mmCIF file of C-alpha atoms in Angstrom:
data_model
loop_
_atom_site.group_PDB
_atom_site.id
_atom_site.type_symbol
_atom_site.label_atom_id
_atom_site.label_comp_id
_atom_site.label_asym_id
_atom_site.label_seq_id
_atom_site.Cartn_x
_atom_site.Cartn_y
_atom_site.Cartn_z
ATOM 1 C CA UNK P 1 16.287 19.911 -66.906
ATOM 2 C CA UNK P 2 14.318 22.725 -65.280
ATOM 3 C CA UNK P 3 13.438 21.037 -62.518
ATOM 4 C CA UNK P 4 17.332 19.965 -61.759
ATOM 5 C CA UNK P 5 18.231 23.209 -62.243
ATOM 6 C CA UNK P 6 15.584 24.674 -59.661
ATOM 7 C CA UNK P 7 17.159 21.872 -57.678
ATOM 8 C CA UNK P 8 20.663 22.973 -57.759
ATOM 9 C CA UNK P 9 19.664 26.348 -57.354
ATOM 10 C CA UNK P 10 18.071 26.008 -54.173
ATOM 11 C CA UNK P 11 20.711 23.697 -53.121
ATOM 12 C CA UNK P 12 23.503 26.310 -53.397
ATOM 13 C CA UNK P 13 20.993 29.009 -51.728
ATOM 14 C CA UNK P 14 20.966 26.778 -48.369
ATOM 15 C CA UNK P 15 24.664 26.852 -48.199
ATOM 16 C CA UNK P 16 25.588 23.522 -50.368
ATOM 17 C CA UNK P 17 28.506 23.080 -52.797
ATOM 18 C CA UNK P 18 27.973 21.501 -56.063
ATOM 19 C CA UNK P 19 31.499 20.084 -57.494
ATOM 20 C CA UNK P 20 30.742 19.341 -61.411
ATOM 21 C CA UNK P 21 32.720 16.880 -63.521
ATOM 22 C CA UNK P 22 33.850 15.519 -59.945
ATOM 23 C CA UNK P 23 34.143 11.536 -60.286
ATOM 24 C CA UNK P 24 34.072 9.482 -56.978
ATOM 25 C CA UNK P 25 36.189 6.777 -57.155
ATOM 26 C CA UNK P 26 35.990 5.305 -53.412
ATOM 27 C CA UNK P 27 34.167 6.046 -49.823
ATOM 28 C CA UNK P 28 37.227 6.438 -47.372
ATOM 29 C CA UNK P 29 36.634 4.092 -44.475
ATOM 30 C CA UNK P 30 38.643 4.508 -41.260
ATOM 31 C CA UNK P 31 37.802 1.906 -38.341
ATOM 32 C CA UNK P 32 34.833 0.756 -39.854
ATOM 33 C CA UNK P 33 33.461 3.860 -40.260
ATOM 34 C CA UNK P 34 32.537 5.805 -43.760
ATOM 35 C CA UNK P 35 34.538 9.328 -42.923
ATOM 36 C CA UNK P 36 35.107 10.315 -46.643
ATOM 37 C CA UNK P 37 35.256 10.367 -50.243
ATOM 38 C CA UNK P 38 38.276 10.292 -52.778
ATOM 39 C CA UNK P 39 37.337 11.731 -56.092
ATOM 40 C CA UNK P 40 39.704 10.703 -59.461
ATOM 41 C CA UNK P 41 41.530 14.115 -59.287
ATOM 42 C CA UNK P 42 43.142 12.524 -56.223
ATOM 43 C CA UNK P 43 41.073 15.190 -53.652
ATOM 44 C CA UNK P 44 39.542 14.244 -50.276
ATOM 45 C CA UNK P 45 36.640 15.145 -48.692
ATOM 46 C CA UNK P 46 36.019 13.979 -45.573
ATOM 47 C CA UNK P 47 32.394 14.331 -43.661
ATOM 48 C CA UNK P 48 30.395 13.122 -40.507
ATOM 49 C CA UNK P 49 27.673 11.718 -43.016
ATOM 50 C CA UNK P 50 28.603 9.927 -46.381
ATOM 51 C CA UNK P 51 25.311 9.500 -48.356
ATOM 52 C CA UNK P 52 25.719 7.802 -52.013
ATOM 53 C CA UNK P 53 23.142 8.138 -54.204
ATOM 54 C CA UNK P 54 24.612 5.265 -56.561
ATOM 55 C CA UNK P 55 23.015 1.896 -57.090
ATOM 56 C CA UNK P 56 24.228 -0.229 -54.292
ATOM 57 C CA UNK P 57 25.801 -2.131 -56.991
ATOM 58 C CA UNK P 58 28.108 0.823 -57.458
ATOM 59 C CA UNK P 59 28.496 1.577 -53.516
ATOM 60 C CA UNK P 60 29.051 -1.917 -52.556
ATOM 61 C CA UNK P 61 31.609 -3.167 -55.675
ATOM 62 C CA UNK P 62 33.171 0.124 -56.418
ATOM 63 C CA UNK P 63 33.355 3.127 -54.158
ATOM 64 C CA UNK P 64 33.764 0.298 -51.759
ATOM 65 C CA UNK P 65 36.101 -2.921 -52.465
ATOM 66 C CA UNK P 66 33.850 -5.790 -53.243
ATOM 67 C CA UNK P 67 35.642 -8.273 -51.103
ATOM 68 C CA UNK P 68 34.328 -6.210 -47.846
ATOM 69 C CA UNK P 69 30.548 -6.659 -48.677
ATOM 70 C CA UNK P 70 28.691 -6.911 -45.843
ATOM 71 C CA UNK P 71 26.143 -9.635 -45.586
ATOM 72 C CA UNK P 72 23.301 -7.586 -45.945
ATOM 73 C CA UNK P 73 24.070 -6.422 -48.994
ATOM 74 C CA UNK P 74 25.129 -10.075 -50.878
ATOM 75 C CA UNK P 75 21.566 -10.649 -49.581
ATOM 76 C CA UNK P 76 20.340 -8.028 -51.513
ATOM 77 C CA UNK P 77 22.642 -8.840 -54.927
ATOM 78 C CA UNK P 78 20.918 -12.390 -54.227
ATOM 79 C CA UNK P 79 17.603 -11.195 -54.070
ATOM 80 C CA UNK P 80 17.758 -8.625 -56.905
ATOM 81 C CA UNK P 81 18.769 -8.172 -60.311
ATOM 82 C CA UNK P 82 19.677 -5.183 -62.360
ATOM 83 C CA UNK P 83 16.807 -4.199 -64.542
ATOM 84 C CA UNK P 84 17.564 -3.380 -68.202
ATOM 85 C CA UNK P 85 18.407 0.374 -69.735
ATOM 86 C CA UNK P 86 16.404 2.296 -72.156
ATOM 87 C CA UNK P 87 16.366 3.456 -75.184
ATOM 88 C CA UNK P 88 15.551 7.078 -75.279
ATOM 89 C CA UNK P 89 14.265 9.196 -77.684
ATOM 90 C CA UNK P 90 13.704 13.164 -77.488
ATOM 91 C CA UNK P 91 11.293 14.388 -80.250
ATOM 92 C CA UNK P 92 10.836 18.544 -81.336
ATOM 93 C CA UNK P 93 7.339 17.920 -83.234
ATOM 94 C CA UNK P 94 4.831 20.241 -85.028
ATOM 95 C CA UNK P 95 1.979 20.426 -82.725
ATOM 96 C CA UNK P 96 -0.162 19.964 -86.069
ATOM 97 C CA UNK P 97 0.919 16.142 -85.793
ATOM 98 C CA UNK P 98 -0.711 15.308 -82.881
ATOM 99 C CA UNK P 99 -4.748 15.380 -82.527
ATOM 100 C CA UNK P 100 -6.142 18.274 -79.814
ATOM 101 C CA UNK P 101 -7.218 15.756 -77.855
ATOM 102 C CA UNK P 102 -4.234 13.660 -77.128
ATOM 103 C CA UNK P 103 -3.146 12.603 -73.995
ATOM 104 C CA UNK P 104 -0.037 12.738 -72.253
ATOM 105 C CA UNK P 105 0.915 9.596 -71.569
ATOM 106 C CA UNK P 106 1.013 6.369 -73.674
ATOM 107 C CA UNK P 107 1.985 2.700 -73.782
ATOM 108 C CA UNK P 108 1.601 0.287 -76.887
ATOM 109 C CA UNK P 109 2.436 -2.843 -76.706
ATOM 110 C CA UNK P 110 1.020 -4.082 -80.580
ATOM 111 C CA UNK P 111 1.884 -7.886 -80.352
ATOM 112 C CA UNK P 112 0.883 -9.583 -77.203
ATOM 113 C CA UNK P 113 1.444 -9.607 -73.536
ATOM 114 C CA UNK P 114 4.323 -12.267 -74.274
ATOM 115 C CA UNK P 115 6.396 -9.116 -75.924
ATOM 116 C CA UNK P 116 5.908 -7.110 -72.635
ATOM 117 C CA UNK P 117 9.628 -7.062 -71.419
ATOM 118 C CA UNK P 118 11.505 -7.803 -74.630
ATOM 119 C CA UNK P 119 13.987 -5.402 -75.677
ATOM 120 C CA UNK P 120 11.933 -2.943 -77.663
ATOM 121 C CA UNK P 121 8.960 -4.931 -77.416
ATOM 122 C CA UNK P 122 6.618 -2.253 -75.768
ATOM 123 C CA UNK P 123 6.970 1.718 -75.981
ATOM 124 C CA UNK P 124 5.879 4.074 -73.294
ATOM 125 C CA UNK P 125 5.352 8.153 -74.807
ATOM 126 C CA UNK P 126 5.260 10.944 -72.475
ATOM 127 C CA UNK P 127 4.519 14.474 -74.429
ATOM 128 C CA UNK P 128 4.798 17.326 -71.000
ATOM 129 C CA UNK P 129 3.621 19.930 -73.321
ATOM 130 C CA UNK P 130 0.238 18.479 -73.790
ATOM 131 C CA UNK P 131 -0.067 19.615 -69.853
ATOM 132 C CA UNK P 132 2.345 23.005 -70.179
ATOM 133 C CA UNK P 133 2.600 24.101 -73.934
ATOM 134 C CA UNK P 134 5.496 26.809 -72.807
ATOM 135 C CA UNK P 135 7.974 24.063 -72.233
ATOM 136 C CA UNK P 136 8.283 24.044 -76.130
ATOM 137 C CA UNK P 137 8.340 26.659 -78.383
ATOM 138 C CA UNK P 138 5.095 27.819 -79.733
ATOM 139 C CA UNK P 139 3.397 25.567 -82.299
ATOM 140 C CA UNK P 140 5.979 22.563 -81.216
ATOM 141 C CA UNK P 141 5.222 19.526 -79.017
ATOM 142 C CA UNK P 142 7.746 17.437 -76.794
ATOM 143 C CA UNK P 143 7.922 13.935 -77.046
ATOM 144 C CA UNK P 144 9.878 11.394 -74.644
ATOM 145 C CA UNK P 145 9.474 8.027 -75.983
ATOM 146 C CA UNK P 146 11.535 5.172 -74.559
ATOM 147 C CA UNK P 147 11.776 0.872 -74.432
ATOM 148 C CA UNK P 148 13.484 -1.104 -72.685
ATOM 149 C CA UNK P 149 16.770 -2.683 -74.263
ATOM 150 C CA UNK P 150 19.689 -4.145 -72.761
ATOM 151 C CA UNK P 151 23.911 -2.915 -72.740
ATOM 152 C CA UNK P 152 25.036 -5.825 -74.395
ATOM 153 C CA UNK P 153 22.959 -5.337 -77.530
ATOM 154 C CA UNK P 154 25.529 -1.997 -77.728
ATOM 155 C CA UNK P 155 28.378 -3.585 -76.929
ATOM 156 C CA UNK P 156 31.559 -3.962 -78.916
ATOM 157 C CA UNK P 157 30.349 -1.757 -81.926
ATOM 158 C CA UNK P 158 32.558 1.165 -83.324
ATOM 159 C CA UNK P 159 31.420 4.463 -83.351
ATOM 160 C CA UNK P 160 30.308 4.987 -86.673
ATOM 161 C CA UNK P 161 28.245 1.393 -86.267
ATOM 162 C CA UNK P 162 27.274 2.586 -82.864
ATOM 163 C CA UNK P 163 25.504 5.641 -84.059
ATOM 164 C CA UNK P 164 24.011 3.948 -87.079
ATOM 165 C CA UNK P 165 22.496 1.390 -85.330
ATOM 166 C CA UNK P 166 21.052 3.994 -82.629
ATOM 167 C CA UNK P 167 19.537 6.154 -85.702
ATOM 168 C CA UNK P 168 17.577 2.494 -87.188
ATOM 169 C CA UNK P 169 16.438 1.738 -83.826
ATOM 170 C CA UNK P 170 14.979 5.070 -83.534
ATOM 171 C CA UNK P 171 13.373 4.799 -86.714
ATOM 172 C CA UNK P 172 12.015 1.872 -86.416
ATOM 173 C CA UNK P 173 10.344 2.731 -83.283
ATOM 174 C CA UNK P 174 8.796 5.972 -84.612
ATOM 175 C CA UNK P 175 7.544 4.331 -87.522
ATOM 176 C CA UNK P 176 5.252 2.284 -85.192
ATOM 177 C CA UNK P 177 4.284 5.255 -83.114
ATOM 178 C CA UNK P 178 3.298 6.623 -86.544
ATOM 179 C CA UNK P 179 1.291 3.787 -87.734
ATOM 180 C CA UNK P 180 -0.744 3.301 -84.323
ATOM 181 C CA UNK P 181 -0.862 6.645 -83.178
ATOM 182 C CA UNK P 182 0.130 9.703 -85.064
ATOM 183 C CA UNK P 183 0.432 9.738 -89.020
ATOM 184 C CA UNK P 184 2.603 11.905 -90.571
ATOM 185 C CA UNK P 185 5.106 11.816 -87.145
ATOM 186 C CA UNK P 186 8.148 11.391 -89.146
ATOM 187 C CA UNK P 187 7.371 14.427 -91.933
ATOM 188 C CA UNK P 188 6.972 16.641 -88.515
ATOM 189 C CA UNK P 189 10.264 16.091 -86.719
ATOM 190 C CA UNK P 190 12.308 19.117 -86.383
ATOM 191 C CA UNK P 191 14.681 18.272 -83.744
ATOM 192 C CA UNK P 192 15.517 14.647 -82.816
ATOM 193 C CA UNK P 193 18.348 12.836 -79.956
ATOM 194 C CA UNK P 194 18.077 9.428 -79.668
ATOM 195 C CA UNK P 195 20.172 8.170 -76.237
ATOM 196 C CA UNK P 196 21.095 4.096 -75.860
ATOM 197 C CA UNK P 197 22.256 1.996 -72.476
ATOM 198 C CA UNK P 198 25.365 3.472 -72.799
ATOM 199 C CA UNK P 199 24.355 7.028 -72.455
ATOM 200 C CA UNK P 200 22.865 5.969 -69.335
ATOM 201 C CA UNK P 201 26.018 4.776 -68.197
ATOM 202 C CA UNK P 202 28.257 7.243 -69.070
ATOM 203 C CA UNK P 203 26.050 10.471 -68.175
ATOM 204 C CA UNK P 204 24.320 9.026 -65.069
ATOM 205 C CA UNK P 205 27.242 6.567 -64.354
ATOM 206 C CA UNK P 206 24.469 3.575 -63.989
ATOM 207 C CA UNK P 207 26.208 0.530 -63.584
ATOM 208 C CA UNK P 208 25.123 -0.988 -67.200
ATOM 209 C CA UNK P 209 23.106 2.054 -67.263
ATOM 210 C CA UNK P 210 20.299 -0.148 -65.114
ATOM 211 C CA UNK P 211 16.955 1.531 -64.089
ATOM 212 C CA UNK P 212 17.617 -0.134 -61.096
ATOM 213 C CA UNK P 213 17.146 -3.289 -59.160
ATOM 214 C CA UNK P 214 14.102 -5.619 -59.966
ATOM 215 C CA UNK P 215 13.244 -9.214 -57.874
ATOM 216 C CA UNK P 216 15.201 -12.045 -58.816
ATOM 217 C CA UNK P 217 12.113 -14.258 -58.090
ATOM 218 C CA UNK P 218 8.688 -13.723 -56.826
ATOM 219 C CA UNK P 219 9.219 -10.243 -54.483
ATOM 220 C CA UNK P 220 8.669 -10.847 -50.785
ATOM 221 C CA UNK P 221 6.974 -7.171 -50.748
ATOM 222 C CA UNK P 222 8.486 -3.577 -50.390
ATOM 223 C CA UNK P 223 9.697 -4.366 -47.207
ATOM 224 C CA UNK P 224 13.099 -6.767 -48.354
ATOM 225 C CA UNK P 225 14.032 -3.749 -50.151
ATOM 226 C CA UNK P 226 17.107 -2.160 -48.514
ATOM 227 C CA UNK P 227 16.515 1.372 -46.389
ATOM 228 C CA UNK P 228 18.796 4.074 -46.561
ATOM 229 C CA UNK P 229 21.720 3.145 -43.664
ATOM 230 C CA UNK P 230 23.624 0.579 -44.360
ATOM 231 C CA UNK P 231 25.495 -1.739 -42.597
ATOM 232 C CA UNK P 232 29.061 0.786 -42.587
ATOM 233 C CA UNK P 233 28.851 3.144 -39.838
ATOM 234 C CA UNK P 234 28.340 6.576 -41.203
ATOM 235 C CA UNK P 235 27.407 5.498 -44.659
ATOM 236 C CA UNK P 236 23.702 6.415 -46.403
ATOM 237 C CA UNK P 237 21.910 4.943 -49.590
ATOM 238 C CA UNK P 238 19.587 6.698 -51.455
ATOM 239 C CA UNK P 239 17.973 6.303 -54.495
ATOM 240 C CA UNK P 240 15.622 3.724 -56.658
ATOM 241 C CA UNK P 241 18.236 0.883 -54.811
ATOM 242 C CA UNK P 242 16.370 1.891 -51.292
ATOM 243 C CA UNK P 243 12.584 1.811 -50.644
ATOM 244 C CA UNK P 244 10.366 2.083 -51.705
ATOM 245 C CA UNK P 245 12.453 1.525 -55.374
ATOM 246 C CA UNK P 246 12.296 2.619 -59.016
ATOM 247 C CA UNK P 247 10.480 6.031 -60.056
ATOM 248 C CA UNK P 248 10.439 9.678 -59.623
ATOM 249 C CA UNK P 249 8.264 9.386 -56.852
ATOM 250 C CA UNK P 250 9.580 6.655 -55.168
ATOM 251 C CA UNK P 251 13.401 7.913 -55.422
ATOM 252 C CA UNK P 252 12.022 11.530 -53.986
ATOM 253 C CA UNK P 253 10.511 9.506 -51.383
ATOM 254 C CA UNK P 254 13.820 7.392 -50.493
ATOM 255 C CA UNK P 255 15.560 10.786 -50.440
ATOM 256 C CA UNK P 256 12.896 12.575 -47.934
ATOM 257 C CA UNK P 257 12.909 9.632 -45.804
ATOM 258 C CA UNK P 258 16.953 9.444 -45.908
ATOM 259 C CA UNK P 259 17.020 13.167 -44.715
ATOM 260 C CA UNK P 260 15.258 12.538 -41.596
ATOM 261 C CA UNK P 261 17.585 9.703 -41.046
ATOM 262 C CA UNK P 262 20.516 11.429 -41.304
ATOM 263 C CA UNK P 263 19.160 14.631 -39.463
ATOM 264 C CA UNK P 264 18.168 12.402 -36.456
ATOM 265 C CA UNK P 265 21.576 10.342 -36.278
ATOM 266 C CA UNK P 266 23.251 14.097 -36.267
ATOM 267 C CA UNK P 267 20.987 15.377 -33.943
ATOM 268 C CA UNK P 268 19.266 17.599 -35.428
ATOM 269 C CA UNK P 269 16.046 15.967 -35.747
ATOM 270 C CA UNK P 270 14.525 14.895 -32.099
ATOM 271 C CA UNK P 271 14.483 10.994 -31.888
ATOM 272 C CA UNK P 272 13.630 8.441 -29.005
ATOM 273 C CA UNK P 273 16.979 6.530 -28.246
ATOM 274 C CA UNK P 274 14.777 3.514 -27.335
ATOM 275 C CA UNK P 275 12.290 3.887 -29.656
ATOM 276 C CA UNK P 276 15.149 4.699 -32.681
ATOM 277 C CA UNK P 277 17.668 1.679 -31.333
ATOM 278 C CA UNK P 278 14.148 -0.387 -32.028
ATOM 279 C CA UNK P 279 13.529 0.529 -35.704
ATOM 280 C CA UNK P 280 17.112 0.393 -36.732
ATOM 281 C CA UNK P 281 17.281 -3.281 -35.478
ATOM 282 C CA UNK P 282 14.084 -3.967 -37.232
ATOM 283 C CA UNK P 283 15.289 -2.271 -40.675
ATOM 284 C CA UNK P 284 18.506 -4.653 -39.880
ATOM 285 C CA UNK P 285 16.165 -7.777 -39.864
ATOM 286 C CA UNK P 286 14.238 -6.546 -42.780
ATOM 287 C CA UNK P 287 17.053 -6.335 -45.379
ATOM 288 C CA UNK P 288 17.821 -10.125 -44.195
ATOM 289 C CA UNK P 289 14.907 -10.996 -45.952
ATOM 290 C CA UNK P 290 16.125 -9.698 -49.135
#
């Protein structure tokens, strides 16, 4: 949340407008060529550069009409599937609960290897304040703890079943983390929000609130992953759908890279015309072997 907010801060500082609780509904294309965005309010914006940071399953399907998908990308829907949500869990803990040498990160997997990418089969733990203690109050600890787990197994439930079933999941993923790592975890809880597939989808507007797209069969490298232009004139990707994929790192990387696209296809950037008409062609070829 601090770091977003840094984010939008510098944003806004370098000129940029943030529009909140503005929902794009479809990418304007005129001649072939992205020139704008209609939002659900019914306003236009119209721009020299369109870049979407949704999943190209969003892009290509929804902002744009599915029966206009370019080849390159029903490669890529071919090639790649939509990996599953997460369960996410935010735990306020008293730092008593946790040993003085624990680390920040975790994975348990108690079973076998078998188990690995079954819904709630393995559990990865991130606790930040092990490395900063001021991002919690004093004598608290953060803890992130999420599993995979798949849309449909929230599906079709009414609220008050919805959050039940969110609240036994929960529990019964604690309870392990308290038997294999930290006794005593549930007696220290003092401030607990427990998020499903569907808050991915409706606060990050993930299609099925994926973490993105995973190989459909055995990867043919980084490479067959889509780059950030696209095959609509005008129109940008970026995000864990572009190289180099899923991850803080990676999508921070797909956004750099995207930047320098766009800034050389303005003009801004220097570029050879020879040497640029070259790598575009090759990045053309590449998402053909998607």
């Amino acid at each position: 949340a601090f770091m977003l907010t840094f984010l939008a801060e510098g944003l806004v500082n370098q000129g940029s407008k943030i529009l909140y609780r503005a929902n794009a509904t479809n990418i304007i294309v005129d001649s072939g060529k992205a020139v704008g965005v209609k939002l659900s309010d019914g306003r236009k914006f119209y721009a020299k550069t369109i870049i979407s940071n949704a999943t190209r399953w969003d892009t290509f399907g929804k902002l744009l009409k599915a029966e206009n998908l370019p080849k390159e990308e029903e490669n890529f829907q071919k090639a790649y599937v939509k990996a599953p949500s997460f369960l996410s869990i935010h735990l306020g803990v008293k730092a008593e609960v946790l040993p003085p040498d624990t680390d920040c990160h975790h994975f348990i997997l108690e079973d076998d290897w078998a188990n690995l990418e079954k819904p709630y089969g393995s559990i990865f733990l991130s606790i930040p304040t092990v490395l900063d203690s001021s991002l919690a109050p004093e004598g608290r600890h953060i803890l992130h703890i999420f599993t995979t787990s798949s849309i449909e197994d929230w599906e079709g439930l009414s609220l008050k079943d919805y959050n039940a079933k969110k609240e036994l999941v929960a529990d019964g993923i604690i309870s392990r983390l308290e038997k294999t790592l930290f006794p005593g975890l549930k007696s220290s809880i003092v401030f607990k929000e427990v998020g499903s597939p569907k808050t991915h989808r409706r606060y990050l507007a993930r299609d099925s609130g994926t973490y993105g797209p995973m190989p459909r069969r055995t990867p043919k490298g980084l490479l067959g992953m889509p780059f950030n232009t696209t095959a609509i004139n005008g129109l940008y990707c970026v995000g864990d759908s572009c190289f180099p994929g899923q991850g803080v790192i990676a999508v921070a990387f797909s956004g750099v890279m995207c930047a320098h696209r766009v800034a050389a296809d303005l003009g801004i950037e220097r570029k050879s015309p020879v040497l640029d008409s070259a790598l575009l062609r090759l990045l053309g070829w590449l998402r053909t072997l998607a």
